[in-house]
Short mmCIF file of C-alpha atoms and ligand atoms in Angstrom, two decimals:
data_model
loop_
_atom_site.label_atom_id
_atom_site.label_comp_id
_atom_site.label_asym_id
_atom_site.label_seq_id
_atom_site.Cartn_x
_atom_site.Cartn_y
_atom_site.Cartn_z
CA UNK V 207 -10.11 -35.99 -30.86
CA UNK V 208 -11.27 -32.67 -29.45
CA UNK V 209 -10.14 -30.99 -26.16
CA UNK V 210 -12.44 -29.54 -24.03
CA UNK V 211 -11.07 -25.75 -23.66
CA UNK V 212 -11.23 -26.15 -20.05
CA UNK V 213 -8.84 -28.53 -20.12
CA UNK V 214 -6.66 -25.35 -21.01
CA UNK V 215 -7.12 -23.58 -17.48
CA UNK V 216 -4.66 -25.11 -14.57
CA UNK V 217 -6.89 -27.39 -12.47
CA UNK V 218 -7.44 -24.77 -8.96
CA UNK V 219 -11.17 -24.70 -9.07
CA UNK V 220 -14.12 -27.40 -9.43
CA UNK V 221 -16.60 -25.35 -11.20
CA UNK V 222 -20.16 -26.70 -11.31
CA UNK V 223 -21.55 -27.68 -15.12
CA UNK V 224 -23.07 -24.22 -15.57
CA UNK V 225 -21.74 -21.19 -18.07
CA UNK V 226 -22.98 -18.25 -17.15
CA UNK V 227 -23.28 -16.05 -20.08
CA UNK V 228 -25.29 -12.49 -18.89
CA UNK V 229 -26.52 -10.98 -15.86
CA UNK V 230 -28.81 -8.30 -14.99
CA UNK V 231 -29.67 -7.46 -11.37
CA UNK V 232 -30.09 -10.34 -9.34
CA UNK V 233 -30.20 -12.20 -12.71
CA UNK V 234 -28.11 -14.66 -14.38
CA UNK V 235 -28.43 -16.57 -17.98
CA UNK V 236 -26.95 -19.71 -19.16
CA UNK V 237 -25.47 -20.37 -22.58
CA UNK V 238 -28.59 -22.40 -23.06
CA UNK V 239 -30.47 -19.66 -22.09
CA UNK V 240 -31.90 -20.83 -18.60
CA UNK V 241 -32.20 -17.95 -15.80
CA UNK V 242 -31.06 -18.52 -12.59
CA UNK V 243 -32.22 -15.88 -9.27
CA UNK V 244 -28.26 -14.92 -7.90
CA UNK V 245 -28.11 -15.07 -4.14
CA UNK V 246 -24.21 -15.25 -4.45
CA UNK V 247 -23.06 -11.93 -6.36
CA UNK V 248 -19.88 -13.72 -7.62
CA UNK V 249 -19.16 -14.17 -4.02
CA UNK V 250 -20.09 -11.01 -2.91
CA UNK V 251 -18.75 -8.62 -5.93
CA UNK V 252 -21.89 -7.71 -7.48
CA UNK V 253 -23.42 -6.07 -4.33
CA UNK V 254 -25.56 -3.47 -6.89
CA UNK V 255 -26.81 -5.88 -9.01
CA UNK V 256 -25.47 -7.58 -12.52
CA UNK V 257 -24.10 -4.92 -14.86
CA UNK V 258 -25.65 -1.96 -12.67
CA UNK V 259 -26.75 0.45 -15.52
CA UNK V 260 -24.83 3.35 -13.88
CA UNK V 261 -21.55 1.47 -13.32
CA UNK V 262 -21.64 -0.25 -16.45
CA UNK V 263 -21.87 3.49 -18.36
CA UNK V 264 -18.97 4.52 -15.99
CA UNK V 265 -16.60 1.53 -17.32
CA UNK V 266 -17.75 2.19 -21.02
CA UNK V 267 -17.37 5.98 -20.78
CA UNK V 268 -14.00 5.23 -19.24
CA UNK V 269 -12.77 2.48 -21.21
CA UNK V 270 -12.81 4.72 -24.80
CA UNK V 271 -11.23 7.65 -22.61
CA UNK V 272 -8.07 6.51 -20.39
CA UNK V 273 -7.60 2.85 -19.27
CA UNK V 274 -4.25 3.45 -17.89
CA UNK V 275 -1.29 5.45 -17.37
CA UNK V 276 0.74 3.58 -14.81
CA UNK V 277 1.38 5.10 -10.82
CA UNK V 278 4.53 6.93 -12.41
CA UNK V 279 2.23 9.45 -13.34
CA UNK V 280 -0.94 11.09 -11.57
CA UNK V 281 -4.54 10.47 -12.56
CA UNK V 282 -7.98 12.20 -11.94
CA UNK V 283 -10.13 8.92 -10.85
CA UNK V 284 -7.81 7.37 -7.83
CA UNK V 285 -7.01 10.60 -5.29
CA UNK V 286 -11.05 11.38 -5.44
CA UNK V 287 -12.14 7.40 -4.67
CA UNK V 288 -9.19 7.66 -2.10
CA UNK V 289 -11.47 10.62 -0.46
CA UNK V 290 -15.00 8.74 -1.23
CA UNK V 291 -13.50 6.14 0.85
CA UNK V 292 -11.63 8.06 3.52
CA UNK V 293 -15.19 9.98 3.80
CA UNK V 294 -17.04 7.01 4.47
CA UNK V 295 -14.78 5.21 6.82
CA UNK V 296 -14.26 8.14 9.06
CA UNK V 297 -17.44 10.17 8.77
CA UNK V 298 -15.04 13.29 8.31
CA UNK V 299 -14.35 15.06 5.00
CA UNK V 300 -10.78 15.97 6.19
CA UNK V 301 -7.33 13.89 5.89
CA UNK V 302 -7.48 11.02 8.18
CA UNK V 303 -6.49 8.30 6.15
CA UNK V 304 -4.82 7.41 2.84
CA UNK V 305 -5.58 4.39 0.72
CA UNK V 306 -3.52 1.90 -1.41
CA UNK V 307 -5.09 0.50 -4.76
CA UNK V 308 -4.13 -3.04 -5.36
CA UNK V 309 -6.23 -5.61 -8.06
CA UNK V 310 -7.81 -7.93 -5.64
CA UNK V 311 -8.82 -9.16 -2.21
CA UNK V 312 -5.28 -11.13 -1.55
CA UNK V 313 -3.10 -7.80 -2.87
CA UNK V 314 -5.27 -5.91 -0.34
CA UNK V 315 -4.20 -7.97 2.50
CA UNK V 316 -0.03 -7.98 0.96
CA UNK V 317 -0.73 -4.04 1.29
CA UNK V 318 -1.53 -4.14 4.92
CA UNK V 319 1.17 -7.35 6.13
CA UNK V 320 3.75 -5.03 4.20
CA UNK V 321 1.69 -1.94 6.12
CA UNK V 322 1.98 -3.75 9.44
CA UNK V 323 6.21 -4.52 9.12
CA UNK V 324 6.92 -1.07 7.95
CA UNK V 325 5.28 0.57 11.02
CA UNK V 326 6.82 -2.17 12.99
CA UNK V 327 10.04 -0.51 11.88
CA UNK V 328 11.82 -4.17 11.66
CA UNK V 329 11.96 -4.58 15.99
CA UNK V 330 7.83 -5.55 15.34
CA UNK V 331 6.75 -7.72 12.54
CA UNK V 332 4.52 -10.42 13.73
CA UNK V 333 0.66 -10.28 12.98
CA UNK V 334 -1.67 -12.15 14.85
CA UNK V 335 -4.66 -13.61 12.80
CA UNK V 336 -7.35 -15.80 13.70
CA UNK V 337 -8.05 -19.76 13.22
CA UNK V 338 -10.41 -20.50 10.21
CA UNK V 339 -9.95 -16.98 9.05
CA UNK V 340 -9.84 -16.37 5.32
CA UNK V 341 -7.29 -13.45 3.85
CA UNK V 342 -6.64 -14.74 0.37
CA UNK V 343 -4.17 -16.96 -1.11
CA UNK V 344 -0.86 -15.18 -2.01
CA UNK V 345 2.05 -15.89 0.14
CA UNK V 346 1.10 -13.29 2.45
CA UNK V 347 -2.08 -13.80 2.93
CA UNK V 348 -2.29 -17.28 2.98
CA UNK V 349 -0.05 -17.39 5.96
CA UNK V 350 -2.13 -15.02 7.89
CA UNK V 351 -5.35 -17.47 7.12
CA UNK V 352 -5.32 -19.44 10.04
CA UNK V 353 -6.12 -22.79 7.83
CA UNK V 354 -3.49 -25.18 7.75
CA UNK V 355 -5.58 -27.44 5.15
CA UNK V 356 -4.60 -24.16 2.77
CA UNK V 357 -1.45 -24.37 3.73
CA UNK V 358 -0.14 -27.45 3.50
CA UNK V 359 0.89 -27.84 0.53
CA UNK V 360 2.89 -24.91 0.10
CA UNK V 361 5.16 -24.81 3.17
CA UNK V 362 7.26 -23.18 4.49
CA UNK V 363 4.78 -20.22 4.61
CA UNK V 364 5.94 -16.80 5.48
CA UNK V 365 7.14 -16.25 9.36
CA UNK V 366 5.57 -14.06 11.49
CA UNK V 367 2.35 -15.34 11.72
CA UNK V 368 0.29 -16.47 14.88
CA UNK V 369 -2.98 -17.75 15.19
CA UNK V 370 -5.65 -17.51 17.96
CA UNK V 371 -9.24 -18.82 18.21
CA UNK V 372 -12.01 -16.52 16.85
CA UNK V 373 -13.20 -14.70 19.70
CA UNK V 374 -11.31 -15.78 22.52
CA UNK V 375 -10.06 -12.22 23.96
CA UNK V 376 -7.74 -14.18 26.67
CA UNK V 377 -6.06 -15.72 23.79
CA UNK V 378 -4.90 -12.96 22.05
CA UNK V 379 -4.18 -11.51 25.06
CA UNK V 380 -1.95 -13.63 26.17
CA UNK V 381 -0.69 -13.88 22.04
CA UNK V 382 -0.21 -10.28 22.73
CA UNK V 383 2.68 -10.16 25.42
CA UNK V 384 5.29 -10.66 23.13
CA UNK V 385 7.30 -7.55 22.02
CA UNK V 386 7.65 -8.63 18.67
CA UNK V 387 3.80 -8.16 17.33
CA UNK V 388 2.36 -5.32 15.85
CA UNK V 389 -0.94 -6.00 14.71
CA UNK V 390 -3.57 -8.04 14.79
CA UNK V 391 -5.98 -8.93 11.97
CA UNK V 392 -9.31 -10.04 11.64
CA UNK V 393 -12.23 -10.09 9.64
CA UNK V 394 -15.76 -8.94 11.82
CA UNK V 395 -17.87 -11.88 9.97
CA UNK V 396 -15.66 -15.26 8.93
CA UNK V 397 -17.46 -15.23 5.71
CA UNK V 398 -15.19 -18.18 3.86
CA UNK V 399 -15.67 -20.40 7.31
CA UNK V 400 -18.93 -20.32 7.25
CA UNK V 401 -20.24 -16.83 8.06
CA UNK V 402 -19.23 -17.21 11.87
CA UNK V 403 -20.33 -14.25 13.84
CA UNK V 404 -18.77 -12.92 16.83
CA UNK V 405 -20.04 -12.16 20.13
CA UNK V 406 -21.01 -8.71 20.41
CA UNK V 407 -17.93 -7.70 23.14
CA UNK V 408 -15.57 -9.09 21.20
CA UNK V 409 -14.53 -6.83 18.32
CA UNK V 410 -14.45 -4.17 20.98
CA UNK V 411 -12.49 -5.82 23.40
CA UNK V 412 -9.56 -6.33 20.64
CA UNK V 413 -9.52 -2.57 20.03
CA UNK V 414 -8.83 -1.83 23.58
CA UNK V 415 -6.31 -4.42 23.29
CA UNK V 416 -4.54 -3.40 20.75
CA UNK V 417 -5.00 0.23 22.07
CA UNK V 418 -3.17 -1.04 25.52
CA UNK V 419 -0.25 -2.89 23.76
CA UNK V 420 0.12 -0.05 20.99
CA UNK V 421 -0.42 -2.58 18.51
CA UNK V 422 -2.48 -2.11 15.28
CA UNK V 423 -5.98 -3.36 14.60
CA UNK V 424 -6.59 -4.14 10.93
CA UNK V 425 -9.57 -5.79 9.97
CA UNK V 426 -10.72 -7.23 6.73
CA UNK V 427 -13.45 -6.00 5.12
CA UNK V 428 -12.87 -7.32 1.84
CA UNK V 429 -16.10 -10.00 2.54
CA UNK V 430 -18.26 -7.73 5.02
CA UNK V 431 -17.58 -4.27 3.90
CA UNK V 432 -19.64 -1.93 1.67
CA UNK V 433 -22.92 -2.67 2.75
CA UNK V 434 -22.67 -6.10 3.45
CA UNK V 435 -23.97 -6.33 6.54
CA UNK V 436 -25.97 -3.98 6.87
CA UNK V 437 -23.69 -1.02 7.86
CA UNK V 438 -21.47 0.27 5.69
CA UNK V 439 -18.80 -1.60 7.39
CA UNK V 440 -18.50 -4.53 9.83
CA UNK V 441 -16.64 -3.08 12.26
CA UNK V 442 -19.16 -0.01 12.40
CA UNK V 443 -21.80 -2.37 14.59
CA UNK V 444 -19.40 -2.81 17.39
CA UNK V 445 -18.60 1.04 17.98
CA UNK V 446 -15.07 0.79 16.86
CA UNK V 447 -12.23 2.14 14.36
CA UNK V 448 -9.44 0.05 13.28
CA UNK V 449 -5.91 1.27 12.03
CA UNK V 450 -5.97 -0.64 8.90
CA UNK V 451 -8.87 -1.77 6.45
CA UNK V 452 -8.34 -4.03 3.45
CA UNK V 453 -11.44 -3.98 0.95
CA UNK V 454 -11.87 -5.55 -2.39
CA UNK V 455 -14.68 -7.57 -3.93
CA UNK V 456 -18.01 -5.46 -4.19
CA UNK V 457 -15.76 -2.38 -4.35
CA UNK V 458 -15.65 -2.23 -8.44
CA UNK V 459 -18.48 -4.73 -8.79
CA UNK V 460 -16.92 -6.75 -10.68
CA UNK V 461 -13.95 -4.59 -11.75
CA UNK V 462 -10.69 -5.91 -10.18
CA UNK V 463 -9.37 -4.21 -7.68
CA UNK V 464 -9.18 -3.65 -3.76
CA UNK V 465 -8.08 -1.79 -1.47
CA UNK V 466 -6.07 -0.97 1.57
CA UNK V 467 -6.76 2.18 3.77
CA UNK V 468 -4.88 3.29 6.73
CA UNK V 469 -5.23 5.73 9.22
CA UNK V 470 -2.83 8.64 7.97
CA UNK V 471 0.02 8.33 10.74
CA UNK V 472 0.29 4.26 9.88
CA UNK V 473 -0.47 4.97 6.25
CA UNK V 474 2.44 7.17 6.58
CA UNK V 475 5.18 4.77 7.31
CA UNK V 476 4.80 4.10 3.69
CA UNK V 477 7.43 6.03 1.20
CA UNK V 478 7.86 6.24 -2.64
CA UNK V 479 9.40 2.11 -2.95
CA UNK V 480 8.16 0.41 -0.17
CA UNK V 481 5.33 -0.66 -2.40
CA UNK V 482 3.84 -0.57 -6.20
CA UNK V 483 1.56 -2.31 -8.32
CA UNK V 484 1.31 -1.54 -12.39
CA UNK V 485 -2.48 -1.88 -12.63
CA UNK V 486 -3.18 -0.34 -8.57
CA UNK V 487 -5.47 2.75 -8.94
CA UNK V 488 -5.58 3.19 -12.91
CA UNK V 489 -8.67 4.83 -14.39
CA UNK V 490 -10.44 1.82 -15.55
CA UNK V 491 -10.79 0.32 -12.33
CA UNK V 492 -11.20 3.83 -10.58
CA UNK V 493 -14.38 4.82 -12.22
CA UNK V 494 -15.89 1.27 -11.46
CA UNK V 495 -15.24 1.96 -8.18
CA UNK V 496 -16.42 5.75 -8.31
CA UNK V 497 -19.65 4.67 -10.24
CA UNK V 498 -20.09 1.79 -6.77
CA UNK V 499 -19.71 4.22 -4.20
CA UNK V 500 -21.95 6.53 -5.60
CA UNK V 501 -24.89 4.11 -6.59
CA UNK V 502 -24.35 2.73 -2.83
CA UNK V 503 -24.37 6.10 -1.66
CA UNK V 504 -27.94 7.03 -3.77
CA UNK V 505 -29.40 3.46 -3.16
CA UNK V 506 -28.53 4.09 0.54
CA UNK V 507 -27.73 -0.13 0.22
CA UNK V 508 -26.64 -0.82 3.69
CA UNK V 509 -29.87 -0.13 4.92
CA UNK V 510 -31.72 -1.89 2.30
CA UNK V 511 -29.26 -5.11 3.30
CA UNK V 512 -29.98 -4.55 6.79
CA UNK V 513 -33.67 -4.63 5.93
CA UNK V 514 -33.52 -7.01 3.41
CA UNK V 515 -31.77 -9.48 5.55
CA UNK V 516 -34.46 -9.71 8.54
CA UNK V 517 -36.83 -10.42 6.31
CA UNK V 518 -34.28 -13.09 4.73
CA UNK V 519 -34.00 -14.42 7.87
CA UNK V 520 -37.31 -14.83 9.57
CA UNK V 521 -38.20 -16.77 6.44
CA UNK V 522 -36.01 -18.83 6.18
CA UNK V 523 -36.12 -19.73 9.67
CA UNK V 524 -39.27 -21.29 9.21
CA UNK V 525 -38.31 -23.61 6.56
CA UNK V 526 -38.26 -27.37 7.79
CA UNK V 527 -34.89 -28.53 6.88
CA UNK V 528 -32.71 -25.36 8.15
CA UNK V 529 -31.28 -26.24 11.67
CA UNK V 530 -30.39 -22.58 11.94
CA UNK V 531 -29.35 -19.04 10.41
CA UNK V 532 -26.39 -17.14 11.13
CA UNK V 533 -24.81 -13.34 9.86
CA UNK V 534 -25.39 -10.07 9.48
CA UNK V 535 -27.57 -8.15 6.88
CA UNK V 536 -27.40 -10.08 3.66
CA UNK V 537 -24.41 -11.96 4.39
CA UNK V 538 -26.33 -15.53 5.45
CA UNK V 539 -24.89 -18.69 6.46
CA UNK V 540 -27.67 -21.35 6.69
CA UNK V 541 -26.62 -24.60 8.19
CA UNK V 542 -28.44 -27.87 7.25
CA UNK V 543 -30.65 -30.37 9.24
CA UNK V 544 -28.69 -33.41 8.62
CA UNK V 545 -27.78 -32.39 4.75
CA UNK V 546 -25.05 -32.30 2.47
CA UNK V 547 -24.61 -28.39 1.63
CA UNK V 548 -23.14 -29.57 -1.68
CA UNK V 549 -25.76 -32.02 -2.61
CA UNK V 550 -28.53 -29.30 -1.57
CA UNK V 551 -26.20 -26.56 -3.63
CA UNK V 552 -26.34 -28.65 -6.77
CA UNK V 553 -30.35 -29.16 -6.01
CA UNK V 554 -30.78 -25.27 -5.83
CA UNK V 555 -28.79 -24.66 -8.91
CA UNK V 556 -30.78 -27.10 -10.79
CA UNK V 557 -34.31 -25.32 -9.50
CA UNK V 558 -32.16 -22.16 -10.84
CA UNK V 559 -31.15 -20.44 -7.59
CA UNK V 560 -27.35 -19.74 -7.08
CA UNK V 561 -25.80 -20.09 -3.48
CA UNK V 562 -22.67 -21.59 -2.12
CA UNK V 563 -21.93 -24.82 -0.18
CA UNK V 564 -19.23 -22.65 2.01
CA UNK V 565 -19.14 -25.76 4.57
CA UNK V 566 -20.10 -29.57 4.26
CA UNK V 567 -23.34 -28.41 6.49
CA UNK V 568 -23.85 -24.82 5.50
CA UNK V 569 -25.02 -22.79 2.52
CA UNK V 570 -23.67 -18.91 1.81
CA UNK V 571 -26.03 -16.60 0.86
CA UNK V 572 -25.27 -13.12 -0.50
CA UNK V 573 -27.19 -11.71 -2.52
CA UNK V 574 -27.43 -8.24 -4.49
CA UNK V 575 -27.95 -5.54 -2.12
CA UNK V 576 -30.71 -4.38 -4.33
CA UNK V 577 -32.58 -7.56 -3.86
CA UNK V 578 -36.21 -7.33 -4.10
CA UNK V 579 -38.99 -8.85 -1.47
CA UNK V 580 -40.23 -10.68 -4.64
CA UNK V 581 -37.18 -12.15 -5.82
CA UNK V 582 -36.47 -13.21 -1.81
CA UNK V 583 -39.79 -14.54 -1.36
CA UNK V 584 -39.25 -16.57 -4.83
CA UNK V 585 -35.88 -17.88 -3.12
CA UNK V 586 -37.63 -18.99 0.17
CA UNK V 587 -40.07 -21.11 -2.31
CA UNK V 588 -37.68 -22.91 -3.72
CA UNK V 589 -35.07 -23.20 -0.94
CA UNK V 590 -38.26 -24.51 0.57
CA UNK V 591 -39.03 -26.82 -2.44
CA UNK V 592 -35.47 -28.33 -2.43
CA UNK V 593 -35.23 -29.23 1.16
CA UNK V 594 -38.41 -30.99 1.35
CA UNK V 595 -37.65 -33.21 -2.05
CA UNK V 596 -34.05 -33.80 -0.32
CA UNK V 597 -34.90 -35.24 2.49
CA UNK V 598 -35.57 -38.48 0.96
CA UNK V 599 -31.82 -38.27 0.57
CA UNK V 600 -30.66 -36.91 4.12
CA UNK V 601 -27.76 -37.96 5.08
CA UNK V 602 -29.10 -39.87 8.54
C1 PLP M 87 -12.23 -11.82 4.08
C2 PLP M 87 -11.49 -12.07 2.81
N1 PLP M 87 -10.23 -11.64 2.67
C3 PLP M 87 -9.53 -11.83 1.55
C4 PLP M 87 -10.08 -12.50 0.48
C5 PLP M 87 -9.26 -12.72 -0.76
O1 PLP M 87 -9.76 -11.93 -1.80
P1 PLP M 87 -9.39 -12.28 -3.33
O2 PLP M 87 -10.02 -13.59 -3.63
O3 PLP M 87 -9.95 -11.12 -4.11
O4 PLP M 87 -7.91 -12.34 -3.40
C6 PLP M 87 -11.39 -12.98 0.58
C7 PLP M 87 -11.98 -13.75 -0.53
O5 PLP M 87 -12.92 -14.49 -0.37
C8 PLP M 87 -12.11 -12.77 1.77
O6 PLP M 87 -13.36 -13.22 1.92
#
C-alpha cells in the first residue's frame, strides 16, 4: 500500500486539495495546470507579485555568490538593509535606530519580548498585548497573542503577559499602573482576527500613554507593514512613532526572514549575547530583502495599495451577499451575509480565486500590491458569481 507523502509532514495545518506549483504576479498554477488570480500573497509575503523579476535575479545572483557566513563574521547585504529600513521608518538618513534579523514573523516578535525585558533591566518585564491579537506561535509570542484557544494546549505559557481589549484606552490605562510593565504591544490592523480596525484616536492615545508611564510602544507590523495598507507602515496613518517594530512576511517576499527595529537608545540595551540567530541577516535572505525595498521603493507600492484598495472596496461593497468591508489599503476583511467564509473560500478557490476564510463569517483579502484594475475587476466578477450561486446554501 502506498503512503500519501503528506502523511510525512506533522499534522499543524489543514491545507485545502490544491498544489500550487508556479506563480507569476498575481498568478498561481496548479500541478494540473489550472490558474488561479492570488488575492492572498501567501498571506501577505508576496506583496510585489509572484517571483518579482527583480527580486528573483537578486536571490539567483546571490545564491551562486555568498549564501552565508554566520553573525560571527560581518557581511555587505545586512548593515545596508538595516539603513534601507532605518531610512524608511524614520524619514531621516542618520542613526536612529538599529535592526535585528531573525527568519520569521514569530522570531521577530522573540526579538522585541527579549528587547522589552532587557530595557526593563529585570525591575520591568511585563508586556501588555491585546485580546484576539496575533504575534506568532513560539513560546514568546504565543503568550503575548491574547487567544487563549492558541494557548490552551500548551500551558503554562510564559509569565509576564497581560491582555486588554483592542482599543479600549481606559483599559490599558488602568493595565498600565503597575510598576512592573514596560511595554505594550500591538498590531495597528488585527489582521489574523479578522482585519479589525481601530478607531482613529486610538493608536495615538497609546503613544501618549506609554510616553506618560515611560513605557515602550512596540507595534507589529509584521501583517500591516511595507505597504500594506496603504502607507508604508500602519502606524504612519495615526501620526505616531513607536519604540519597537517587528516586521517579517512581505519583507523578503517570500525569503524567510523578519525583522525587529528599535529606536537606537532601546535597541541599545542589547550587547554581544543577549541574543543570536545562525541564519539572522545572512546574504541570501539580505538581498531578497534589498531587491523588496527597492522594487517597493521604484513601484512607489503603498500608494498603489492605497489606490488599489478604494477601488477594491467600493466594488465590492456593492456585491449582494457582503454585509460589509473592513481595513486599510489592500489589507480587506469582507464579512458575509449569513455565509460560511469557509464554504464561500472553497467556492472561490474552485472558480480559481485565492482568499482566506480568516473568521467563520469573514474572508481575508490581500492581494499583490501590484494588482491590476483588470485582475480586481475579474475578482469582483467572480466574488460576485460565487455569492449569488451560494445563497441557495446560506446558512439561514
Ligand atoms: C501580526 C503578526 N505577527 C506575527 C505573526 C507571526 O509571523 P510568522 O508566521 O512568520 O511567525 C503574524 C503571522 O501571521 C502576524 O500576522
Amino acid at each position: 500500500m502506498q503512503i500519501d507523502p503528506q502523511e510525512f509532514l506533522m499534522n499543524t495545518y489543514a491545507p485545502y486539495p490544491v498544489t500550487f506549483v508556479k506563480g507569476e504576479g498575481s498568478w498561481l498554477w496548479d500541478d494540473t495546470g489550472k490558474r488561479y488570480l492570488d488575492l492572498l500573497s501567501g498571506i501577505a509575503v508576496t506583496s510585489v507579485g509572484h517571483c518579482n523579476p527583480t527580486v528573483t535575479k537578486a536571490i539567483t545572483d546571490q545564491v551562486g555568490t555568498l549564501c552565508h557566513v554566520s553573525n560571527l563574521f560581518k557581511n555587505q547585504l545586512a548593515p545596508q538593509v538595516a539603513q534601507m529600513l532605518n531610512f524608511l521608518i524614520t524619514g531621516e538618513p542618520d542613526l536612529k535606530g538599529k535592526t535585528f534579523f531573525a527568519n520569521s514573523g514569530a522570531e521577530a516578535v522573540e526579538s522585541a519580548i527579549k528587547l522589552a525585558r532587557r530595557w526593563g533591566g529585570g525591575k520591568r518585564y511585563k508586556i501588555i498585548t491585546a485580546h484576539n491579537s496575533f504575534h506568532g506561535r513560539t513560546f514568546g509570542a504565543l503568550a503575548a497573542t491574547g487567544q487563549p484557544v492558541k494557548q490552551k494546549n500548551f500551558y503554562p505559557m510564559l509569565a509576564g503577559f497581560e491582555y486588554v481589549e483592542f482599543g479600549n484606552i481606559a483599559q490599558l490605562e488602568a493595565a498600565c499602573e503597575d510598576p512592573e510593565v514596560a511595554a505594550v504591544l500591538l498590531e495597528t490592523w488585527q489582521g489574523e482576527s479578522g482585519v479589525i480596525c481601530p478607531s482613529q484616536d486610538y493608536i495615538g492615545q497609546v503613544r501618549k500613554l506609554c510616553d506618560q508611564k515611560n513605557i515602550l510602544f512596540m507595534v507589529d507590523e509584521i501583517q500591516t507593514g511595507l505597504g500594506r495598507t496603504g502607507k508604508w507602515f500602519g502606524f504612519q496613518h495615526f501620526g505616531v512613532m513607536p519604540d519597537v517594530i517587528t516586521l517579517a512576511k512581505a519583507l523578503g517576499s517570500g525569503m524567510p526572514v523578519g525583522a525587529c527595529w528599535a529606536k537606537q537608545e532601546v535597541a541599545d540595551c542589547f550587547k554581544p549575547g543577549d541574543h543570536a540567530t545562525t541564519f539572522g541577516g545572512q546574504p541570501l535572505a539580505m538581498s531578497a530583502v534589498k531587491a523588496t525595498l527597492e522594487v517597493m521603493q521604484d513601484e512607489n507600492v503603498a500608494e498603489k495599495a492605497a489606490q488599489a484598495g478604494l477601488y477594491f472596496y467600493e466594488k465590492l461593497q456593492n456585491i449582494n451577499g457582503i454585509a460589509h468591508v473592513r481595513g486599510k489599503g489592500l489589507l480587506i476583511g469582507i464579512e458575509l451575509q449569513n455565509q460560511e467564509s469557509a464554504q464561500v473560500g472553497r467556492q472561490l478557490l474552485q472558480a480559481g480565486l485565492v482568499v482566506n476564510a480568516v473568521t467563520p463569517t469573514a474572508l481575508r483579502l490581500a492581494p499583490s500590491l501590484l494588482i491590476t484594475r483588470q485582475e480586481i475587476d475579474l475578482a469582483i466578477e467572480i466574488i460576485s458569481q460565487v455569492l449569488q450561486a451560494d445563497k441557495v446554501n446560506a446558512i439561514s
